[in-house]
PDB file of C-alpha atoms in Angstrom:
ATOM      1  CA  UNK A   3       0.000   0.000   0.000  1.00  0.00           C
ATOM      2  CA  UNK A   4       1.459   3.409  -0.914  1.00  0.00           C
ATOM      3  CA  UNK A   5       1.393   6.615   1.162  1.00  0.00           C
ATOM      4  CA  UNK A   6      -1.439   8.108  -0.873  1.00  0.00           C
ATOM      5  CA  UNK A   7      -3.665   5.251   0.225  1.00  0.00           C
ATOM      6  CA  UNK A   8      -2.827   5.913   3.874  1.00  0.00           C
ATOM      7  CA  UNK A   9      -3.645   9.588   3.455  1.00  0.00           C
ATOM      8  CA  UNK A  10      -6.895   8.838   1.674  1.00  0.00           C
ATOM      9  CA  UNK A  11      -8.042   6.367   4.308  1.00  0.00           C
ATOM     10  CA  UNK A  12      -7.083   8.559   7.260  1.00  0.00           C
ATOM     11  CA  UNK A  13     -10.669   9.815   7.134  1.00  0.00           C
ATOM     12  CA  UNK A  14     -12.751   7.323   9.172  1.00  0.00           C
ATOM     13  CA  UNK A  15     -15.651   7.302   6.708  1.00  0.00           C
ATOM     14  CA  UNK A  16     -13.349   6.584   3.781  1.00  0.00           C
ATOM     15  CA  UNK A  17     -11.533   3.964   5.811  1.00  0.00           C
ATOM     16  CA  UNK A  18     -14.754   2.117   6.547  1.00  0.00           C
ATOM     17  CA  UNK A  19     -15.721   2.147   2.889  1.00  0.00           C
ATOM     18  CA  UNK A  20     -12.364   1.160   1.429  1.00  0.00           C
ATOM     19  CA  UNK A  21     -10.515  -0.998   3.935  1.00  0.00           C
ATOM     20  CA  UNK A  22     -10.770  -4.771   4.174  1.00  0.00           C
ATOM     21  CA  UNK A  23     -11.766  -6.277   7.488  1.00  0.00           C
ATOM     22  CA  UNK A  24     -10.898  -9.458   9.318  1.00  0.00           C
ATOM     23  CA  UNK A  25     -14.281 -11.040   8.656  1.00  0.00           C
ATOM     24  CA  UNK A  26     -13.954 -10.600   4.898  1.00  0.00           C
ATOM     25  CA  UNK A  27     -10.254 -11.448   4.662  1.00  0.00           C
ATOM     26  CA  UNK A  28      -9.991 -14.196   7.258  1.00  0.00           C
ATOM     27  CA  UNK A  29      -6.884 -12.467   8.611  1.00  0.00           C
ATOM     28  CA  UNK A  30      -5.689 -12.169  12.191  1.00  0.00           C
ATOM     29  CA  UNK A  31      -6.803  -8.829  13.632  1.00  0.00           C
ATOM     30  CA  UNK A  32      -4.537  -7.526  16.404  1.00  0.00           C
ATOM     31  CA  UNK A  33      -7.026  -4.819  17.306  1.00  0.00           C
ATOM     32  CA  UNK A  34     -10.407  -6.550  17.330  1.00  0.00           C
ATOM     33  CA  UNK A  35     -10.566  -8.068  20.806  1.00  0.00           C
ATOM     34  CA  UNK A  36      -8.980  -5.302  22.855  1.00  0.00           C
ATOM     35  CA  UNK A  37     -10.943  -2.638  21.013  1.00  0.00           C
ATOM     36  CA  UNK A  38     -14.220  -4.419  21.724  1.00  0.00           C
ATOM     37  CA  UNK A  39     -13.231  -4.622  25.393  1.00  0.00           C
ATOM     38  CA  UNK A  40     -12.271  -0.954  25.530  1.00  0.00           C
ATOM     39  CA  UNK A  41     -15.456   0.176  23.802  1.00  0.00           C
ATOM     40  CA  UNK A  42     -17.531  -1.731  26.350  1.00  0.00           C
ATOM     41  CA  UNK A  43     -15.468  -0.531  29.322  1.00  0.00           C
ATOM     42  CA  UNK A  44     -15.553   3.081  28.109  1.00  0.00           C
ATOM     43  CA  UNK A  45     -19.280   3.074  27.363  1.00  0.00           C
ATOM     44  CA  UNK A  46     -20.294   1.548  30.688  1.00  0.00           C
ATOM     45  CA  UNK A  47     -17.958   3.790  32.666  1.00  0.00           C
ATOM     46  CA  UNK A  48     -19.219   6.903  30.907  1.00  0.00           C
ATOM     47  CA  UNK A  49     -22.805   5.925  31.715  1.00  0.00           C
ATOM     48  CA  UNK A  50     -21.804   5.166  35.310  1.00  0.00           C
ATOM     49  CA  UNK A  51     -20.129   8.546  35.776  1.00  0.00           C
ATOM     50  CA  UNK A  52     -23.182  10.265  34.338  1.00  0.00           C
ATOM     51  CA  UNK A  53     -25.623   8.445  36.622  1.00  0.00           C
ATOM     52  CA  UNK A  54     -23.677   8.500  39.900  1.00  0.00           C
ATOM     53  CA  UNK A  55     -25.221  10.395  42.826  1.00  0.00           C
ATOM     54  CA  UNK A  56     -22.649  13.015  43.895  1.00  0.00           C
ATOM     55  CA  UNK A  57     -24.126  13.012  47.414  1.00  0.00           C
ATOM     56  CA  UNK A  58     -23.640   9.244  47.903  1.00  0.00           C
ATOM     57  CA  UNK A  59     -20.086   8.729  49.153  1.00  0.00           C
ATOM     58  CA  UNK A  60     -20.006   4.971  48.616  1.00  0.00           C
ATOM     59  CA  UNK A  61     -21.477   5.209  45.127  1.00  0.00           C
ATOM     60  CA  UNK A  62     -19.029   7.961  44.254  1.00  0.00           C
ATOM     61  CA  UNK A  63     -16.039   5.956  45.508  1.00  0.00           C
ATOM     62  CA  UNK A  64     -17.099   2.909  43.474  1.00  0.00           C
ATOM     63  CA  UNK A  65     -17.502   4.989  40.326  1.00  0.00           C
ATOM     64  CA  UNK A  66     -14.126   6.704  40.688  1.00  0.00           C
ATOM     65  CA  UNK A  67     -12.524   3.309  41.287  1.00  0.00           C
ATOM     66  CA  UNK A  68     -13.965   1.979  38.033  1.00  0.00           C
ATOM     67  CA  UNK A  69     -12.832   5.115  36.211  1.00  0.00           C
ATOM     68  CA  UNK A  70      -9.281   4.619  37.496  1.00  0.00           C
ATOM     69  CA  UNK A  71      -9.303   0.993  36.320  1.00  0.00           C
ATOM     70  CA  UNK A  72     -10.435   2.159  32.872  1.00  0.00           C
ATOM     71  CA  UNK A  73      -7.687   4.769  32.697  1.00  0.00           C
ATOM     72  CA  UNK A  74      -5.134   2.176  33.775  1.00  0.00           C
ATOM     73  CA  UNK A  75      -6.199  -0.188  30.996  1.00  0.00           C
ATOM     74  CA  UNK A  76      -6.099   2.676  28.479  1.00  0.00           C
ATOM     75  CA  UNK A  77      -2.538   3.494  29.539  1.00  0.00           C
ATOM     76  CA  UNK A  78      -1.499  -0.126  29.211  1.00  0.00           C
ATOM     77  CA  UNK A  79      -3.093  -0.311  25.764  1.00  0.00           C
ATOM     78  CA  UNK A  80      -1.176   2.762  24.597  1.00  0.00           C
ATOM     79  CA  UNK A  81       2.058   1.265  25.893  1.00  0.00           C
ATOM     80  CA  UNK A  82       1.416  -2.094  24.207  1.00  0.00           C
ATOM     81  CA  UNK A  83       0.632  -0.554  20.829  1.00  0.00           C
ATOM     82  CA  UNK A  84       3.612   1.805  21.037  1.00  0.00           C
ATOM     83  CA  UNK A  85       6.021  -1.000  21.920  1.00  0.00           C
ATOM     84  CA  UNK A  86       4.767  -3.876  19.777  1.00  0.00           C
ATOM     85  CA  UNK A  87       2.430  -2.751  16.978  1.00  0.00           C
ATOM     86  CA  UNK A  88       3.855   0.591  15.891  1.00  0.00           C
ATOM     87  CA  UNK A  89       7.402  -0.723  15.337  1.00  0.00           C
ATOM     88  CA  UNK A  90       5.949  -3.438  13.083  1.00  0.00           C
ATOM     89  CA  UNK A  91       4.038  -0.797  11.140  1.00  0.00           C
ATOM     90  CA  UNK A  92       7.110   1.393  10.759  1.00  0.00           C
ATOM     91  CA  UNK A  93       9.242  -1.536   9.604  1.00  0.00           C
ATOM     92  CA  UNK A  94       6.654  -2.336   6.957  1.00  0.00           C
ATOM     93  CA  UNK A  95       5.932   1.216   5.860  1.00  0.00           C
ATOM     94  CA  UNK A  96       7.831   4.134   7.405  1.00  0.00           C
ATOM     95  CA  UNK A  97       5.472   6.855   8.584  1.00  0.00           C
ATOM     96  CA  UNK A  98       2.409   4.627   8.756  1.00  0.00           C
ATOM     97  CA  UNK A  99       2.184   4.881  12.571  1.00  0.00           C
ATOM     98  CA  UNK A 100       2.945   8.618  12.782  1.00  0.00           C
ATOM     99  CA  UNK A 101      -0.606   9.945  12.989  1.00  0.00           C
ATOM    100  CA  UNK A 102      -1.807   7.442  15.565  1.00  0.00           C
ATOM    101  CA  UNK A 103       1.442   7.765  17.521  1.00  0.00           C
ATOM    102  CA  UNK A 104       0.832  11.510  17.850  1.00  0.00           C
ATOM    103  CA  UNK A 105      -2.727  10.820  18.987  1.00  0.00           C
ATOM    104  CA  UNK A 106      -1.346   8.461  21.647  1.00  0.00           C
ATOM    105  CA  UNK A 107       0.582  11.392  23.116  1.00  0.00           C
ATOM    106  CA  UNK A 108      -2.645  13.391  23.253  1.00  0.00           C
ATOM    107  CA  UNK A 109      -4.486  10.468  24.864  1.00  0.00           C
ATOM    108  CA  UNK A 110      -1.818  10.142  27.561  1.00  0.00           C
ATOM    109  CA  UNK A 111      -2.289  13.835  28.363  1.00  0.00           C
ATOM    110  CA  UNK A 112      -6.074  13.390  28.426  1.00  0.00           C
ATOM    111  CA  UNK A 113      -5.738  10.466  30.849  1.00  0.00           C
ATOM    112  CA  UNK A 114      -3.670  12.652  33.189  1.00  0.00           C
ATOM    113  CA  UNK A 115      -6.300  15.412  32.954  1.00  0.00           C
ATOM    114  CA  UNK A 116      -9.091  12.945  33.751  1.00  0.00           C
ATOM    115  CA  UNK A 117      -7.179  11.736  36.807  1.00  0.00           C
ATOM    116  CA  UNK A 118      -6.828  15.339  37.980  1.00  0.00           C
ATOM    117  CA  UNK A 119     -10.570  15.877  37.528  1.00  0.00           C
ATOM    118  CA  UNK A 120     -11.348  12.666  39.405  1.00  0.00           C
ATOM    119  CA  UNK A 121      -9.168  13.929  42.249  1.00  0.00           C
ATOM    120  CA  UNK A 122     -11.053  17.212  42.241  1.00  0.00           C
ATOM    121  CA  UNK A 123     -14.365  15.332  42.463  1.00  0.00           C
ATOM    122  CA  UNK A 124     -13.063  13.241  45.358  1.00  0.00           C
ATOM    123  CA  UNK A 125     -11.836  16.302  47.267  1.00  0.00           C
ATOM    124  CA  UNK A 126     -14.976  18.409  46.698  1.00  0.00           C
ATOM    125  CA  UNK A 127     -18.199  18.466  48.689  1.00  0.00           C
ATOM    126  CA  UNK A 128     -21.801  19.538  48.119  1.00  0.00           C
ATOM    127  CA  UNK A 129     -22.522  21.685  45.111  1.00  0.00           C
ATOM    128  CA  UNK A 130     -18.845  21.900  44.222  1.00  0.00           C
ATOM    129  CA  UNK A 131     -18.693  18.119  43.912  1.00  0.00           C
ATOM    130  CA  UNK A 132     -21.752  18.049  41.643  1.00  0.00           C
ATOM    131  CA  UNK A 133     -20.170  20.720  39.436  1.00  0.00           C
ATOM    132  CA  UNK A 134     -16.865  18.848  39.294  1.00  0.00           C
ATOM    133  CA  UNK A 135     -18.688  15.610  38.509  1.00  0.00           C
ATOM    134  CA  UNK A 136     -20.476  17.256  35.594  1.00  0.00           C
ATOM    135  CA  UNK A 137     -17.164  18.479  34.248  1.00  0.00           C
ATOM    136  CA  UNK A 138     -15.615  15.022  34.636  1.00  0.00           C
ATOM    137  CA  UNK A 139     -18.538  13.477  32.760  1.00  0.00           C
ATOM    138  CA  UNK A 140     -18.184  15.855  29.813  1.00  0.00           C
ATOM    139  CA  UNK A 141     -14.409  15.434  29.621  1.00  0.00           C
ATOM    140  CA  UNK A 142     -14.762  11.652  29.762  1.00  0.00           C
ATOM    141  CA  UNK A 143     -17.392  11.803  27.006  1.00  0.00           C
ATOM    142  CA  UNK A 144     -14.963  13.722  24.797  1.00  0.00           C
ATOM    143  CA  UNK A 145     -12.205  11.218  25.584  1.00  0.00           C
ATOM    144  CA  UNK A 146     -14.458   8.284  24.705  1.00  0.00           C
ATOM    145  CA  UNK A 147     -15.620   9.901  21.464  1.00  0.00           C
ATOM    146  CA  UNK A 148     -12.035  10.642  20.439  1.00  0.00           C
ATOM    147  CA  UNK A 149     -10.967   7.086  21.219  1.00  0.00           C
ATOM    148  CA  UNK A 150     -13.812   5.576  19.212  1.00  0.00           C
ATOM    149  CA  UNK A 151     -12.697   7.500  16.116  1.00  0.00           C
ATOM    150  CA  UNK A 152      -9.060   6.673  16.859  1.00  0.00           C
ATOM    151  CA  UNK A 153      -9.766   2.937  17.074  1.00  0.00           C
ATOM    152  CA  UNK A 154     -11.673   3.000  13.789  1.00  0.00           C
ATOM    153  CA  UNK A 155      -8.652   4.468  11.987  1.00  0.00           C
ATOM    154  CA  UNK A 156      -6.386   1.834  13.530  1.00  0.00           C
ATOM    155  CA  UNK A 157      -8.682  -1.010  12.503  1.00  0.00           C
ATOM    156  CA  UNK A 158      -8.998   0.291   8.952  1.00  0.00           C
ATOM    157  CA  UNK A 159      -5.639   1.770   7.971  1.00  0.00           C
ATOM    158  CA  UNK A 160      -3.245  -0.029  10.307  1.00  0.00           C
ATOM    159  CA  UNK A 161      -4.713  -3.442   9.623  1.00  0.00           C
ATOM    160  CA  UNK A 162      -4.392  -2.805   5.896  1.00  0.00           C
ATOM    161  CA  UNK A 163      -0.653  -2.163   6.310  1.00  0.00           C
ATOM    162  CA  UNK A 164      -0.138  -5.129   8.625  1.00  0.00           C
ATOM    163  CA  UNK A 165      -2.012  -7.536   6.364  1.00  0.00           C
ATOM    164  CA  UNK A 166      -0.124  -6.331   3.304  1.00  0.00           C
ATOM    165  CA  UNK A 167       3.293  -6.944   4.858  1.00  0.00           C
ATOM    166  CA  UNK A 168       2.963  -9.725   7.447  1.00  0.00           C
ATOM    167  CA  UNK A 169       1.652 -13.271   7.477  1.00  0.00           C
ATOM    168  CA  UNK A 170      -0.786 -14.363  10.158  1.00  0.00           C
ATOM    169  CA  UNK A 171       2.010 -16.355  11.799  1.00  0.00           C
ATOM    170  CA  UNK A 172       4.096 -13.195  12.024  1.00  0.00           C
ATOM    171  CA  UNK A 173       1.163 -11.216  13.411  1.00  0.00           C
ATOM    172  CA  UNK A 174       0.506 -13.986  15.928  1.00  0.00           C
ATOM    173  CA  UNK A 175       4.104 -13.721  17.120  1.00  0.00           C
ATOM    174  CA  UNK A 176       3.616  -9.992  17.691  1.00  0.00           C
ATOM    175  CA  UNK A 177       0.385 -10.661  19.576  1.00  0.00           C
ATOM    176  CA  UNK A 178       1.971 -13.364  21.738  1.00  0.00           C
ATOM    177  CA  UNK A 179       4.900 -11.119  22.670  1.00  0.00           C
ATOM    178  CA  UNK A 180       2.462  -8.329  23.556  1.00  0.00           C
ATOM    179  CA  UNK A 181       0.276 -10.597  25.702  1.00  0.00           C
ATOM    180  CA  UNK A 182       3.324 -12.071  27.463  1.00  0.00           C
ATOM    181  CA  UNK A 183       4.352  -8.560  28.535  1.00  0.00           C
ATOM    182  CA  UNK A 184       1.060  -7.844  30.337  1.00  0.00           C
ATOM    183  CA  UNK A 185       1.184  -8.277  34.138  1.00  0.00           C
ATOM    184  CA  UNK A 186      -1.186 -11.037  35.329  1.00  0.00           C
ATOM    185  CA  UNK A 187      -3.274  -8.652  37.442  1.00  0.00           C
ATOM    186  CA  UNK A 188      -3.831  -6.359  34.457  1.00  0.00           C
ATOM    187  CA  UNK A 189      -4.716  -9.326  32.259  1.00  0.00           C
ATOM    188  CA  UNK A 190      -7.365 -10.549  34.673  1.00  0.00           C
ATOM    189  CA  UNK A 191      -8.797  -7.030  34.942  1.00  0.00           C
ATOM    190  CA  UNK A 192      -9.000  -6.818  31.145  1.00  0.00           C
ATOM    191  CA  UNK A 193     -10.760 -10.193  30.961  1.00  0.00           C
ATOM    192  CA  UNK A 194     -13.717  -8.700  32.847  1.00  0.00           C
ATOM    193  CA  UNK A 195     -14.325  -6.613  29.714  1.00  0.00           C
ATOM    194  CA  UNK A 196     -12.986  -8.917  27.012  1.00  0.00           C
ATOM    195  CA  UNK A 197     -15.335 -11.773  27.825  1.00  0.00           C
ATOM    196  CA  UNK A 198     -18.676  -9.911  27.719  1.00  0.00           C
ATOM    197  CA  UNK A 199     -17.541  -7.743  24.775  1.00  0.00           C
ATOM    198  CA  UNK A 200     -16.757 -10.621  22.388  1.00  0.00           C
ATOM    199  CA  UNK A 201     -19.411 -12.526  20.484  1.00  0.00           C
ATOM    200  CA  UNK A 202     -19.982 -16.200  21.263  1.00  0.00           C
ATOM    201  CA  UNK A 203     -17.647 -17.711  18.593  1.00  0.00           C
ATOM    202  CA  UNK A 204     -14.874 -15.206  19.395  1.00  0.00           C
ATOM    203  CA  UNK A 205     -15.234 -15.891  23.110  1.00  0.00           C
ATOM    204  CA  UNK A 206     -15.156 -19.658  22.662  1.00  0.00           C
ATOM    205  CA  UNK A 207     -12.065 -19.476  20.438  1.00  0.00           C
ATOM    206  CA  UNK A 208     -10.273 -17.227  22.912  1.00  0.00           C
ATOM    207  CA  UNK A 209     -10.973 -19.463  25.887  1.00  0.00           C
ATOM    208  CA  UNK A 210     -10.147 -22.641  23.973  1.00  0.00           C
ATOM    209  CA  UNK A 211      -6.737 -21.151  23.198  1.00  0.00           C
ATOM    210  CA  UNK A 212      -6.261 -20.067  26.802  1.00  0.00           C
ATOM    211  CA  UNK A 213      -7.169 -23.541  28.065  1.00  0.00           C
ATOM    212  CA  UNK A 214      -4.437 -25.045  25.857  1.00  0.00           C
ATOM    213  CA  UNK A 215      -1.809 -22.542  26.968  1.00  0.00           C
ATOM    214  CA  UNK A 216      -2.542 -22.170  30.696  1.00  0.00           C
ATOM    215  CA  UNK A 217      -2.217 -24.445  33.730  1.00  0.00           C
ATOM    216  CA  UNK A 218      -5.611 -25.712  34.977  1.00  0.00           C
ATOM    217  CA  UNK A 219      -5.833 -23.527  38.090  1.00  0.00           C
ATOM    218  CA  UNK A 220      -5.388 -20.122  36.399  1.00  0.00           C
ATOM    219  CA  UNK A 221      -7.809 -21.216  33.671  1.00  0.00           C
ATOM    220  CA  UNK A 222     -10.423 -21.922  36.359  1.00  0.00           C
ATOM    221  CA  UNK A 223      -9.960 -18.298  37.372  1.00  0.00           C
ATOM    222  CA  UNK A 224     -10.691 -17.233  33.801  1.00  0.00           C
ATOM    223  CA  UNK A 225     -13.847 -19.338  33.796  1.00  0.00           C
ATOM    224  CA  UNK A 226     -14.902 -17.771  37.074  1.00  0.00           C
ATOM    225  CA  UNK A 227     -14.676 -14.344  35.451  1.00  0.00           C
ATOM    226  CA  UNK A 228     -16.782 -15.644  32.566  1.00  0.00           C
ATOM    227  CA  UNK A 229     -19.510 -16.941  34.866  1.00  0.00           C
ATOM    228  CA  UNK A 230     -19.573 -13.617  36.733  1.00  0.00           C
ATOM    229  CA  UNK A 231     -19.644 -11.353  33.674  1.00  0.00           C
ATOM    230  CA  UNK A 232     -21.750 -13.244  31.111  1.00  0.00           C
ATOM    231  CA  UNK A 233     -25.513 -13.494  30.841  1.00  0.00           C
ATOM    232  CA  UNK A 234     -26.931 -16.977  31.336  1.00  0.00           C
ATOM    233  CA  UNK A 235     -27.537 -17.659  27.606  1.00  0.00           C
ATOM    234  CA  UNK A 236     -23.927 -16.700  26.844  1.00  0.00           C
ATOM    235  CA  UNK A 237     -22.707 -18.913  29.665  1.00  0.00           C
ATOM    236  CA  UNK A 238     -24.634 -21.838  28.188  1.00  0.00           C
ATOM    237  CA  UNK A 239     -23.132 -21.263  24.730  1.00  0.00           C
ATOM    238  CA  UNK A 240     -19.641 -21.115  26.186  1.00  0.00           C
ATOM    239  CA  UNK A 241     -20.141 -24.304  28.175  1.00  0.00           C
ATOM    240  CA  UNK A 242     -21.283 -26.134  25.047  1.00  0.00           C
ATOM    241  CA  UNK A 243     -18.375 -24.793  22.992  1.00  0.00           C
ATOM    242  CA  UNK A 244     -15.819 -25.865  25.610  1.00  0.00           C
ATOM    243  CA  UNK A 245     -17.473 -29.215  26.293  1.00  0.00           C
ATOM    244  CA  UNK A 246     -18.302 -28.324  29.885  1.00  0.00           C
ATOM    245  CA  UNK A 247     -21.263 -29.737  31.768  1.00  0.00           C
ATOM    246  CA  UNK A 248     -24.323 -27.462  31.757  1.00  0.00           C
ATOM    247  CA  UNK A 249     -25.361 -25.789  34.979  1.00  0.00           C
ATOM    248  CA  UNK A 250     -28.230 -27.790  36.544  1.00  0.00           C
ATOM    249  CA  UNK A 251     -31.581 -26.066  36.206  1.00  0.00           C
ATOM    250  CA  UNK A 252     -33.853 -25.239  39.130  1.00  0.00           C
ATOM    251  CA  UNK A 253     -35.520 -28.110  40.899  1.00  0.00           C
ATOM    252  CA  UNK A 254     -39.029 -28.859  39.721  1.00  0.00           C
ATOM    253  CA  UNK A 255     -41.833 -30.260  41.832  1.00  0.00           C
TER     254      UNK A 255
END
């Protein structure tokens, strides 16, 4: 792919119209799973911030805790892409990661600003807290909107470069190195959003791969997250896909 194609597809609408996708190409998509998880985490956290009672101390503390976990995952995601995906893009096509790399700098600054606002909310009381909470909600909404557009460009233009220059085996090696770098605690936090964000076939494939590559005890921890985060119909589909016994139904008279 030449530079003119990158420039033309830097517009999200053009990217959606022109770029191939993993479903149509059958290619490995480095972005699909984590972006689904982030979209779910961002959307639910934004709604939570907007609906939290500023006069309820416990509710406020729970909301700010979830916001901090979201910001931590966003920081980790920036780091992972900067260290593992962007070098592969630059090796394949110099300059192809420049736009998104610059946006990563802006996102890191926005994360710091959101943390400052969260601190202001925590330290405020009464009407001042309600005002600070409204400001935090609007700033988080802007951050989420910016990230949604950002992820669309990555999925369209970056995938096109990766697929043009790397085999799926090579992309898998990048993905495995990235995943191996993630601290276990951060991985288990991310799974709380990965598992409900994926569709049933994606979820089953992910957990089948994890079962092959993990010792039994940690995998039981993954399953526990699944049972706590998935709706009952999704749990049933996952059990069937993994060959696990169904949960017994309620006793009947």
